[in-house]
PDB file of N, CA and C in Angstrom:
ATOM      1  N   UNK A   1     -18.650   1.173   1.410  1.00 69.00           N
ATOM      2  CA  UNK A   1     -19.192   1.753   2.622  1.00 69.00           C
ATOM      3  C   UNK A   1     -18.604   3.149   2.787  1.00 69.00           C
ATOM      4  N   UNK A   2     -19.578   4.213   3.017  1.00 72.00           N
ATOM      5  CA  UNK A   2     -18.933   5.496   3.471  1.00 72.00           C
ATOM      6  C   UNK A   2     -18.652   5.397   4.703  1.00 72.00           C
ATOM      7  N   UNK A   3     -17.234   6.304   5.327  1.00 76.00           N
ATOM      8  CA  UNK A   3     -17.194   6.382   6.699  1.00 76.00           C
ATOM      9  C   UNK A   3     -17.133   7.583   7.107  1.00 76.00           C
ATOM     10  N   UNK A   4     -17.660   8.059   8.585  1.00 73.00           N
ATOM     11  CA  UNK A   4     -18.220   8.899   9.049  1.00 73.00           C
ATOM     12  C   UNK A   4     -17.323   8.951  10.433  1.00 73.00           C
ATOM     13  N   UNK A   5     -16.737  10.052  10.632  1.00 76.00           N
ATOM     14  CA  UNK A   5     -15.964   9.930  11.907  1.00 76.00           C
ATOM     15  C   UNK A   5     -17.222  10.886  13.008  1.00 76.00           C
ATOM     16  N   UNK A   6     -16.705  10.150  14.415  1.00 87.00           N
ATOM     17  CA  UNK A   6     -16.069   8.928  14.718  1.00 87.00           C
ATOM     18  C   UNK A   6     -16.559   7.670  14.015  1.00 87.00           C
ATOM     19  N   UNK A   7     -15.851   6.792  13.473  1.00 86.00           N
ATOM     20  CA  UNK A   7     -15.922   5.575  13.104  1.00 86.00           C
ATOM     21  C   UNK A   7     -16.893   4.652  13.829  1.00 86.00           C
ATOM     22  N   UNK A   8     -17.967   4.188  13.399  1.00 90.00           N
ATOM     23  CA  UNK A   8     -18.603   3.062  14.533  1.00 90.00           C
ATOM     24  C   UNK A   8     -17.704   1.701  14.507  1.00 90.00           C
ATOM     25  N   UNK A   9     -18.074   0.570  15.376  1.00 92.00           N
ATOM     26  CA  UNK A   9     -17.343  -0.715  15.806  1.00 92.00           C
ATOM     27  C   UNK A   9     -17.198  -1.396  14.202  1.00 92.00           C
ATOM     28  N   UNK A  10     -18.045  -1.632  13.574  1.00 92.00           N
ATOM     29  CA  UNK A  10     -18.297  -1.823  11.915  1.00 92.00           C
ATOM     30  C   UNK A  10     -17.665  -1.289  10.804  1.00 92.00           C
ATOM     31  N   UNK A  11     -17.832  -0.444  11.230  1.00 90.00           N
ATOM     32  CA  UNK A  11     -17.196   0.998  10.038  1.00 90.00           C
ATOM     33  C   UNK A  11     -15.322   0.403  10.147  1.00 90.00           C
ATOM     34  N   UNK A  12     -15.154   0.473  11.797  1.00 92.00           N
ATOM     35  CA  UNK A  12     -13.864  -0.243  11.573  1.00 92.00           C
ATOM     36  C   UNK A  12     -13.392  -1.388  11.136  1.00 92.00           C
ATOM     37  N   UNK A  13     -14.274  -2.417  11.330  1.00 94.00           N
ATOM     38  CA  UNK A  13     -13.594  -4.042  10.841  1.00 94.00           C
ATOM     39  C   UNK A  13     -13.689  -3.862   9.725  1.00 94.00           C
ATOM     40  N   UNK A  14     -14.990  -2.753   8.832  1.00 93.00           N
ATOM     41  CA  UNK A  14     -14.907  -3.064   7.392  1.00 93.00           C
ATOM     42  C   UNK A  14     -13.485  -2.130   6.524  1.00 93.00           C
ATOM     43  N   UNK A  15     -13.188  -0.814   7.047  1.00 94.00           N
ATOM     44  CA  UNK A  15     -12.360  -0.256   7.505  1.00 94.00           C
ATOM     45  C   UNK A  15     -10.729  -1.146   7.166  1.00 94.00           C
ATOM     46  N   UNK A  16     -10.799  -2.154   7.995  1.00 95.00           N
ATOM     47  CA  UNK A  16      -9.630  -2.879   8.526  1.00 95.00           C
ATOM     48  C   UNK A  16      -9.736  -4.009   7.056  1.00 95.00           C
ATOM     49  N   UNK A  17     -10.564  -4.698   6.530  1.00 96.00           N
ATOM     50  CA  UNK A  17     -10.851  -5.618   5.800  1.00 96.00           C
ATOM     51  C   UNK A  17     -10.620  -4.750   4.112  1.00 96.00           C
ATOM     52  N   UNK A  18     -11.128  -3.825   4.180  1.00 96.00           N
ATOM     53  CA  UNK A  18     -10.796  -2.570   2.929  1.00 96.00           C
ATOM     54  C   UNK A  18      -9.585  -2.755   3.012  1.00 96.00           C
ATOM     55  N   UNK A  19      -8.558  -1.850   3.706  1.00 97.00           N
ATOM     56  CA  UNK A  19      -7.007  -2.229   4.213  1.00 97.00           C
ATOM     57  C   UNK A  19      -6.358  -3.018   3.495  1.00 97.00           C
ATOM     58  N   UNK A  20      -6.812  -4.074   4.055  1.00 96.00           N
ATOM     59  CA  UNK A  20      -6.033  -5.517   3.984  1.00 96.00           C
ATOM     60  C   UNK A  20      -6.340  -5.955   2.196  1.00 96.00           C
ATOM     61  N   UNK A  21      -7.438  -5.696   1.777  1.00 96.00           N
ATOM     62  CA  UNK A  21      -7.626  -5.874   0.348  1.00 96.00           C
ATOM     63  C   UNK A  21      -6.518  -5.465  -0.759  1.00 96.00           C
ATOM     64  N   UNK A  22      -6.689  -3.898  -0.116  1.00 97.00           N
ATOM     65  CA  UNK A  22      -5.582  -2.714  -1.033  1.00 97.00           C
ATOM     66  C   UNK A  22      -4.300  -3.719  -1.069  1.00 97.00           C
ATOM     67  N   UNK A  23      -3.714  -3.590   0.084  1.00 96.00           N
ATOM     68  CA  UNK A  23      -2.163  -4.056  -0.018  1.00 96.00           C
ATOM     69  C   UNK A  23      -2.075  -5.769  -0.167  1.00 96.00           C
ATOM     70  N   UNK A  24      -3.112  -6.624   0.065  1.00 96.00           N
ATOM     71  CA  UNK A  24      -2.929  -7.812  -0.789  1.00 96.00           C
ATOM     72  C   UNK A  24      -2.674  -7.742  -2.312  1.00 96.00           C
ATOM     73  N   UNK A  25      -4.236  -6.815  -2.599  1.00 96.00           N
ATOM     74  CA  UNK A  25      -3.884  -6.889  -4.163  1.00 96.00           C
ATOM     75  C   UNK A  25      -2.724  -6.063  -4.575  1.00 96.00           C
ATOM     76  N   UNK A  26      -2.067  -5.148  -4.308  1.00 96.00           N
ATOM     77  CA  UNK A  26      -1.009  -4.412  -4.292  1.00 96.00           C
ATOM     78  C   UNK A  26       0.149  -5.498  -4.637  1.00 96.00           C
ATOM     79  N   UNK A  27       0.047  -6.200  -3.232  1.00 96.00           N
ATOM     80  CA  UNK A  27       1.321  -6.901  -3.227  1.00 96.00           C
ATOM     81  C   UNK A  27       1.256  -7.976  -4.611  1.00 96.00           C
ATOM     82  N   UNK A  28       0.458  -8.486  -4.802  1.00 96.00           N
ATOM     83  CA  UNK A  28       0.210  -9.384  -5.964  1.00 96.00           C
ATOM     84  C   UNK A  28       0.384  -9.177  -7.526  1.00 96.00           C
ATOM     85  N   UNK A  29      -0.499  -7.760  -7.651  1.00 96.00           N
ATOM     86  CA  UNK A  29       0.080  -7.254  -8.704  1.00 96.00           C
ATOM     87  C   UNK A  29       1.230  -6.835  -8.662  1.00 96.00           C
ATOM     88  N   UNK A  30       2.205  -6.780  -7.953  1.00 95.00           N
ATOM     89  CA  UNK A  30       3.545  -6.123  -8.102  1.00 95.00           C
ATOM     90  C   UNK A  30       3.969  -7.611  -8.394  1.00 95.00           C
ATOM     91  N   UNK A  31       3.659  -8.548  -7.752  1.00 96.00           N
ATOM     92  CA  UNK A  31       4.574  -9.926  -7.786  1.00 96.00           C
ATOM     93  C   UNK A  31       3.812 -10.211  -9.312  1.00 96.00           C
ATOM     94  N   UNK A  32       3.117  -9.987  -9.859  1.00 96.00           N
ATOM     95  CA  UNK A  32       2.249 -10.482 -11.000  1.00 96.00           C
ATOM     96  C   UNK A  32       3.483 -10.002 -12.635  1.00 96.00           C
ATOM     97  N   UNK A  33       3.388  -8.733 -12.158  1.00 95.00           N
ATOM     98  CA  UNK A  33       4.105  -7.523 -13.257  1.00 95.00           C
ATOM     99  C   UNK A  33       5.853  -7.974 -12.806  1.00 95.00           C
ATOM    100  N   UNK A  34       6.033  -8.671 -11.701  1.00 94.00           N
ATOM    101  CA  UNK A  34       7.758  -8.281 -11.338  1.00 94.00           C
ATOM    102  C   UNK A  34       7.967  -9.948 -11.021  1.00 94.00           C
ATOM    103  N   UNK A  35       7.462 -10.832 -11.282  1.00 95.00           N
ATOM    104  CA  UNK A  35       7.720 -12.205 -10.499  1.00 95.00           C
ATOM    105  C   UNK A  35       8.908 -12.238  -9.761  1.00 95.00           C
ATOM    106  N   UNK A  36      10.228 -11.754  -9.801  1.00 95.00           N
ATOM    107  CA  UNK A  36      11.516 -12.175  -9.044  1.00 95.00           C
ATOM    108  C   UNK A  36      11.366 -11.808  -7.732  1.00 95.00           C
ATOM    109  N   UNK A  37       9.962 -10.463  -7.352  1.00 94.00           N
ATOM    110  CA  UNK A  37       9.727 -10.069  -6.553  1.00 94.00           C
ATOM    111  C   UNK A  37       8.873 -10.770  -5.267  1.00 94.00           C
ATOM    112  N   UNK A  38       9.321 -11.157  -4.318  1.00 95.00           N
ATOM    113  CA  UNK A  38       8.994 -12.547  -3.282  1.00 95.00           C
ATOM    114  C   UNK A  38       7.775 -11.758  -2.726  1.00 95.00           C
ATOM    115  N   UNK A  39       6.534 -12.261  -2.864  1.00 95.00           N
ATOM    116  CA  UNK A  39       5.306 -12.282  -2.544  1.00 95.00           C
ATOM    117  C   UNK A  39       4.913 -12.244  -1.034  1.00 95.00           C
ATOM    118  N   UNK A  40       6.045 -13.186  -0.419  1.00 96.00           N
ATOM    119  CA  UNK A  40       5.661 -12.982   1.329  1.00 96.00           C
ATOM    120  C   UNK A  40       6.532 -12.075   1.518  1.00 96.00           C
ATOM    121  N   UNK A  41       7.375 -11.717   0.626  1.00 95.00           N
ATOM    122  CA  UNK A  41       8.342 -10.118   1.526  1.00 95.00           C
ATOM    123  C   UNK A  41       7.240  -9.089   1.092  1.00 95.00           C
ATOM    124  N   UNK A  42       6.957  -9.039   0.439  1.00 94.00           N
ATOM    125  CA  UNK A  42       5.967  -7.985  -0.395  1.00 94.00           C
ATOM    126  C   UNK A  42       4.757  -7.287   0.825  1.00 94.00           C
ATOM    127  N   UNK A  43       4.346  -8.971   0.788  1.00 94.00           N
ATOM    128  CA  UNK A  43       3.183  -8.817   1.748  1.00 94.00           C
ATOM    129  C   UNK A  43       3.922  -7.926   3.284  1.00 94.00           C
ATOM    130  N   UNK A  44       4.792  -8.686   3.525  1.00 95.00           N
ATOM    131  CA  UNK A  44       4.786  -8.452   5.237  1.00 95.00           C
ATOM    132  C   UNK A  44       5.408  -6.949   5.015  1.00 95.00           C
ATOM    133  N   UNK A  45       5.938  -6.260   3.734  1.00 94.00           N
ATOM    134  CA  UNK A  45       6.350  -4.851   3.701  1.00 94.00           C
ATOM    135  C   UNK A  45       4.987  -4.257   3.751  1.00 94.00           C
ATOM    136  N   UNK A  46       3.816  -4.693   3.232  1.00 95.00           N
ATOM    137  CA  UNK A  46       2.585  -4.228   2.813  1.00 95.00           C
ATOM    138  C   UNK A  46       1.551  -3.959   4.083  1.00 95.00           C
ATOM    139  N   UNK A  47       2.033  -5.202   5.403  1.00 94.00           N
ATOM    140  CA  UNK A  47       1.227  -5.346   6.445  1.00 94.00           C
ATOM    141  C   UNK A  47       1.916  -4.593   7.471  1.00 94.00           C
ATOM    142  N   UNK A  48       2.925  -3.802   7.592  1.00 95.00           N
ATOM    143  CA  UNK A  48       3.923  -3.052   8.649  1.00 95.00           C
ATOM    144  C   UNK A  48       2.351  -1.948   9.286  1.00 95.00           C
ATOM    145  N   UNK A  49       2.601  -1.910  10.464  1.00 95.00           N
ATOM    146  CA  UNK A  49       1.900  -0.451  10.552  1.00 95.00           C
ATOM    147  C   UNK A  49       1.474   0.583   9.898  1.00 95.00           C
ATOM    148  N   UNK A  50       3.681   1.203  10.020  1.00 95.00           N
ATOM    149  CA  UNK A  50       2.962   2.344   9.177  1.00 95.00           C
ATOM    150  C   UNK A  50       3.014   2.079   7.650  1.00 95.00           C
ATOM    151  N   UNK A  51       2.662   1.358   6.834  1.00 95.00           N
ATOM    152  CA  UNK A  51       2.492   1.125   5.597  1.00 95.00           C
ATOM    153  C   UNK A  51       0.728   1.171   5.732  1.00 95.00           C
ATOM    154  N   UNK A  52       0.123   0.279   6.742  1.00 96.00           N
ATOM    155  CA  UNK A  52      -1.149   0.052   6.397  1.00 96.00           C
ATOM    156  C   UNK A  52      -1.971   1.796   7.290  1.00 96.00           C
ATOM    157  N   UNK A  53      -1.032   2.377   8.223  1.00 95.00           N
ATOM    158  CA  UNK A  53      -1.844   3.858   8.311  1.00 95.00           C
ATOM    159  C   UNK A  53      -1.670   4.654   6.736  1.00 95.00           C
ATOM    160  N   UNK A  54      -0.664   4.515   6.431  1.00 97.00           N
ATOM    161  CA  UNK A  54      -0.170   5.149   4.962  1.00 97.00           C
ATOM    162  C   UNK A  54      -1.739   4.736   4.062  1.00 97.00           C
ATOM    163  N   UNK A  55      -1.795   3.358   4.144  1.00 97.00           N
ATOM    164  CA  UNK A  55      -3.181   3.564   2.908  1.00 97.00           C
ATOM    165  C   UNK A  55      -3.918   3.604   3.432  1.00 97.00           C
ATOM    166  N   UNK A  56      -4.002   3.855   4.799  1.00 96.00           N
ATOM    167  CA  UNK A  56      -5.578   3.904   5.311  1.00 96.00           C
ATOM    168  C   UNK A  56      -5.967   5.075   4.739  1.00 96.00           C
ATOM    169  N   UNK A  57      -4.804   6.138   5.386  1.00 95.00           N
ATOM    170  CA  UNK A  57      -4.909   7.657   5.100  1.00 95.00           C
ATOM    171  C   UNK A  57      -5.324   7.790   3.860  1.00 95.00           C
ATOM    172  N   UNK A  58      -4.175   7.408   2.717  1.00 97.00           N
ATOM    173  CA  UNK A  58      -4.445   7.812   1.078  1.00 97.00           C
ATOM    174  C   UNK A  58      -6.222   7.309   0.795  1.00 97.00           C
ATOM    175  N   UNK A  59      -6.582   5.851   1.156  1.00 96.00           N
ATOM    176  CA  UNK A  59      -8.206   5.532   0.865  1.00 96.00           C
ATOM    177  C   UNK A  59      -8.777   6.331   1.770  1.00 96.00           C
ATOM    178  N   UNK A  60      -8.884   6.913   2.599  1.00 94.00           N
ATOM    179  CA  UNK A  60     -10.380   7.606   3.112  1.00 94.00           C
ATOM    180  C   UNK A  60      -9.973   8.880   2.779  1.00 94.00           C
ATOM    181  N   UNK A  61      -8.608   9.498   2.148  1.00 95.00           N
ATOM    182  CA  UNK A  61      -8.603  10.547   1.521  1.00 95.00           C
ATOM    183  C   UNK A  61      -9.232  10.735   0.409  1.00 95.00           C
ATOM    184  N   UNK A  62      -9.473   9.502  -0.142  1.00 96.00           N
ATOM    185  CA  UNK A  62      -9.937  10.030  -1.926  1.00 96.00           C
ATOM    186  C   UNK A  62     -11.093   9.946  -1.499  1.00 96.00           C
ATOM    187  N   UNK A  63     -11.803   8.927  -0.801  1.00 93.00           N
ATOM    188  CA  UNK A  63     -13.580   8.856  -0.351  1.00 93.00           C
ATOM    189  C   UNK A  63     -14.089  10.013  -0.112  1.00 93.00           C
ATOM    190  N   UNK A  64     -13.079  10.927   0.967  1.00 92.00           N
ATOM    191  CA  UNK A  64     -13.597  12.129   1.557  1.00 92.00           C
ATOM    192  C   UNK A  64     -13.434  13.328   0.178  1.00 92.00           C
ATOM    193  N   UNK A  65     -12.635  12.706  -0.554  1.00 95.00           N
ATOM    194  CA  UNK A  65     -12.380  13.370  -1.987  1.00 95.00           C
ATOM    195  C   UNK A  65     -13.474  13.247  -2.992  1.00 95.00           C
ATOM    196  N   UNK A  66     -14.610  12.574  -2.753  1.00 94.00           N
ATOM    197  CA  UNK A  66     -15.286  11.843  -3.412  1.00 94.00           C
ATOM    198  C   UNK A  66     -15.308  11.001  -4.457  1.00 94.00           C
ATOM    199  N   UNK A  67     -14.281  10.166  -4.265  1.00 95.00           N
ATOM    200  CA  UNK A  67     -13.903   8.941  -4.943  1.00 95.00           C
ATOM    201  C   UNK A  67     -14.908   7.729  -4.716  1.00 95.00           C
ATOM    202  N   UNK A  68     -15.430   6.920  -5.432  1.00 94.00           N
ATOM    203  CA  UNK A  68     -16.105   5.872  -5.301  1.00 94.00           C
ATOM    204  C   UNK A  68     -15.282   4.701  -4.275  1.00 94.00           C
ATOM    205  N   UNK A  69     -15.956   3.854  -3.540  1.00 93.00           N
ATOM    206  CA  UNK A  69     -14.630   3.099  -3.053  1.00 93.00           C
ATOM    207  C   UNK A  69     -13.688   2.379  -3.511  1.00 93.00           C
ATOM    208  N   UNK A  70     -13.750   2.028  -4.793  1.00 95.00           N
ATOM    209  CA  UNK A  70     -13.495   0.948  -6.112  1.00 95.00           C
ATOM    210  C   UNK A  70     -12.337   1.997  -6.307  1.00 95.00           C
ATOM    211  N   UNK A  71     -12.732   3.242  -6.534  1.00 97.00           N
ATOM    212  CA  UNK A  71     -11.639   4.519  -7.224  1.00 97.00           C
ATOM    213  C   UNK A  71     -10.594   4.602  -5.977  1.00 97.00           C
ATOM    214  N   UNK A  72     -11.319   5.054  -4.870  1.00 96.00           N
ATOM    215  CA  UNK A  72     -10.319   4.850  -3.971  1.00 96.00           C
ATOM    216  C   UNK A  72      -9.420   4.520  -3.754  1.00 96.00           C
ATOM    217  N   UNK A  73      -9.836   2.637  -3.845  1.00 97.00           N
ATOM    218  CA  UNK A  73      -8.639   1.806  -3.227  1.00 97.00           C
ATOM    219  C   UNK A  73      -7.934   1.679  -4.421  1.00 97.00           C
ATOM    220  N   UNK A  74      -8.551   1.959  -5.895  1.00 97.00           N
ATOM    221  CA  UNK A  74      -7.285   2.118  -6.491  1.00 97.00           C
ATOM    222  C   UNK A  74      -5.429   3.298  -6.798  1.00 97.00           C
ATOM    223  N   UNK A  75      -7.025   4.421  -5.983  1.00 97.00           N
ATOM    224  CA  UNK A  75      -5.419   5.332  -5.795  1.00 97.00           C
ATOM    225  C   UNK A  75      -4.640   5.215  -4.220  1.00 97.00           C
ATOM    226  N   UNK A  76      -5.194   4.483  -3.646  1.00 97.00           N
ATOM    227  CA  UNK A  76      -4.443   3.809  -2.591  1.00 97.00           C
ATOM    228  C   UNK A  76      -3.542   3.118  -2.801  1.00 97.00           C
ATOM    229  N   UNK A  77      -4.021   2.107  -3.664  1.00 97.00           N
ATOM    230  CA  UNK A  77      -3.281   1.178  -4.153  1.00 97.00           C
ATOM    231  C   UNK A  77      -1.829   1.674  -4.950  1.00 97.00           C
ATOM    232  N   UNK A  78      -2.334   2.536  -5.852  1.00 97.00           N
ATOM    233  CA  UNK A  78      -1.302   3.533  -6.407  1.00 97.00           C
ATOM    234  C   UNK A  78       0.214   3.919  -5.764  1.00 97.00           C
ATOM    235  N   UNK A  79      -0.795   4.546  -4.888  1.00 97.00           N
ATOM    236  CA  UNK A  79       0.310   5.501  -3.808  1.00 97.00           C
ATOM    237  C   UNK A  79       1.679   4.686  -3.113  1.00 97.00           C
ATOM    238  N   UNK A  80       0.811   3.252  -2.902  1.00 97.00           N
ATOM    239  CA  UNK A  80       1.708   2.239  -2.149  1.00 97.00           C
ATOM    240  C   UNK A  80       2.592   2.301  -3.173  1.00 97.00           C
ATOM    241  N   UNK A  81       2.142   1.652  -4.220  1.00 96.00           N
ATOM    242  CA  UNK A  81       3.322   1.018  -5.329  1.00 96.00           C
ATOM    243  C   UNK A  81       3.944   2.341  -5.372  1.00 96.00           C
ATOM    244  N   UNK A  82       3.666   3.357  -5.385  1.00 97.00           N
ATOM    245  CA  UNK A  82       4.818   5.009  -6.378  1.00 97.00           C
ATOM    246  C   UNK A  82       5.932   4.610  -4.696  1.00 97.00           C
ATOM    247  N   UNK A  83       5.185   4.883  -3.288  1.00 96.00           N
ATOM    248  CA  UNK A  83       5.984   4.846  -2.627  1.00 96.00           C
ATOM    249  C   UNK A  83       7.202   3.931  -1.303  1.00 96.00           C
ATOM    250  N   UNK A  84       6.231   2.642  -1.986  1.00 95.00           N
ATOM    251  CA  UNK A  84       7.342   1.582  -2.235  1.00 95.00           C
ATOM    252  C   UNK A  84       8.680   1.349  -3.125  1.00 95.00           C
ATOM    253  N   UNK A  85       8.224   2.169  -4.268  1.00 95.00           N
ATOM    254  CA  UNK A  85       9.252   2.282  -5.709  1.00 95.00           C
ATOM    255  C   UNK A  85      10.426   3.299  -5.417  1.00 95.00           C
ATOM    256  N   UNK A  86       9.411   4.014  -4.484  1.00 95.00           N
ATOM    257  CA  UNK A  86      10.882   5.381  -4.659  1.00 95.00           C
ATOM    258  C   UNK A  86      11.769   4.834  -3.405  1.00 95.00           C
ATOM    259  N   UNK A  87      11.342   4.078  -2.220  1.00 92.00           N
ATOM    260  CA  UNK A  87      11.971   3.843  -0.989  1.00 92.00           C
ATOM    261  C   UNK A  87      12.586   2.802  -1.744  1.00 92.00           C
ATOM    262  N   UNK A  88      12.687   1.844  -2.797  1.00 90.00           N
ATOM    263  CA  UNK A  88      13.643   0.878  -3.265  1.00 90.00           C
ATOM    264  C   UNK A  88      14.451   1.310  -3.837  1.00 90.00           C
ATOM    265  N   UNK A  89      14.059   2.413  -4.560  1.00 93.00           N
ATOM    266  CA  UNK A  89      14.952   3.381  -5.554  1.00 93.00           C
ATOM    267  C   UNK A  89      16.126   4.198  -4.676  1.00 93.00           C
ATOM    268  N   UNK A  90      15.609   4.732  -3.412  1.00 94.00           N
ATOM    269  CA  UNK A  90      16.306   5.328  -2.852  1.00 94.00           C
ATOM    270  C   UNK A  90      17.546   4.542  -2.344  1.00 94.00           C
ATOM    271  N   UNK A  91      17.101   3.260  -1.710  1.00 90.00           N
ATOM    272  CA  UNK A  91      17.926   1.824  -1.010  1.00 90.00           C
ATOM    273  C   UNK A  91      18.813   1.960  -2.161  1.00 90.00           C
ATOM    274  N   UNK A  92      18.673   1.676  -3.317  1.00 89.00           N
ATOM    275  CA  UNK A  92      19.686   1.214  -4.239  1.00 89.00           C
ATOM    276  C   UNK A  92      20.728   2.541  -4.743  1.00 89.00           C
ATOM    277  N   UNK A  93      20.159   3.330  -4.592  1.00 91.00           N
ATOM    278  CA  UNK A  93      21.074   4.832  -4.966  1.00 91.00           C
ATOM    279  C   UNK A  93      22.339   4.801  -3.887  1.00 91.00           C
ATOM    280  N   UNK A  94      21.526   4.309  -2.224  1.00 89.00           N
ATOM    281  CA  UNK A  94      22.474   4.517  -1.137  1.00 89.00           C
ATOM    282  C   UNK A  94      23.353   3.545  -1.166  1.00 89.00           C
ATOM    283  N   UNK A  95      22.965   2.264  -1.367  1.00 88.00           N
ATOM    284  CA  UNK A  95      24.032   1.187  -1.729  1.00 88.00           C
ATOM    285  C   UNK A  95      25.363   1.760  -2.890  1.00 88.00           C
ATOM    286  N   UNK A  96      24.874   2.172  -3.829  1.00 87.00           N
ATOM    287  CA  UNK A  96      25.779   2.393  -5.048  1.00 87.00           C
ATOM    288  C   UNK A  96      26.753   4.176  -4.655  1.00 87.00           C
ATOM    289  N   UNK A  97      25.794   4.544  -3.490  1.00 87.00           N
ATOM    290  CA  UNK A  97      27.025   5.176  -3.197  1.00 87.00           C
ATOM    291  C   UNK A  97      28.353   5.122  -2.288  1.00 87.00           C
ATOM    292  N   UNK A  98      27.907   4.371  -1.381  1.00 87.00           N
ATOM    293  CA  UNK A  98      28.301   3.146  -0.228  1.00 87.00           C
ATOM    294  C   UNK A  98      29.379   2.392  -0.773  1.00 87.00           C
ATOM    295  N   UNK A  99      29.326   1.502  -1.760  1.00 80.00           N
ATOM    296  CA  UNK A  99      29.711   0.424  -2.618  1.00 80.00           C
ATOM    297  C   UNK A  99      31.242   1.230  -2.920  1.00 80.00           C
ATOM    298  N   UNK A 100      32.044   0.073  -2.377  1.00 81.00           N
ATOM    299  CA  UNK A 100      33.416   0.455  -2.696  1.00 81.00           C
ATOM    300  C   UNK A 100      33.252   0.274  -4.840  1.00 81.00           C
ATOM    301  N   UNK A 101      34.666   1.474  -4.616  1.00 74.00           N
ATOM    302  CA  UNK A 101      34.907   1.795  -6.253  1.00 74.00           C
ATOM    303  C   UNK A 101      35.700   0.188  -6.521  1.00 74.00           C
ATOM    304  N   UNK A 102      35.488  -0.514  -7.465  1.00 63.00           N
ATOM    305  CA  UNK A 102      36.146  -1.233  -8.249  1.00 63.00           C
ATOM    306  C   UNK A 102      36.066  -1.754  -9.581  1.00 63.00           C
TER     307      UNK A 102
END
């Protein structure tokens, strides 16, 4: 579905249902490729607010980019995983600097 701002009542639930697709399958393939990685933490990191404005933004950026919606939600999808990776990456840098010397 293309969307057209303002958004009609439709445009949003489908909108909202697009969303929810990205960061399911997101979360899955990460648990798919990483199994140790817990699937309901995944998810509920995936369903936060601002995680799901984050891909709203990145998918109706590539649409308005003229991305197919298929292309889209895959660089949506993308974006989550690069910037889920670097916010874990970052967590673990701060721990290990934190982390008494022994």
């Amino acid at each position: 579905m293309k969307y057209t701002a303002p958004l009609t009542a439709d445009q949003v639930e489908q909108l909202g249902e697009d969303v929810g697709r990205i960061t399911a399958f997101t979360a899955r393939a990460l648990h798919r490729a990483f199994p140790h990685l817990d699937l309901e933490q995944l998810t509920a990191t995936f369903t936060r607010s601002t995680t799901l404005d984050f891909t709203t933004r990145k998918y109706l950026g590539a649409m308005e980019a003229g991305a197919s919606p298929a292309e889209a939600a895959g660089r949506a999808g993308v974006a989550l995983i690069r910037v889920w990776a670097d916010a874990r990456l970052q967590a673990c840098e701060e721990l290990d600097r934190t982390a008494p010397a022994g």
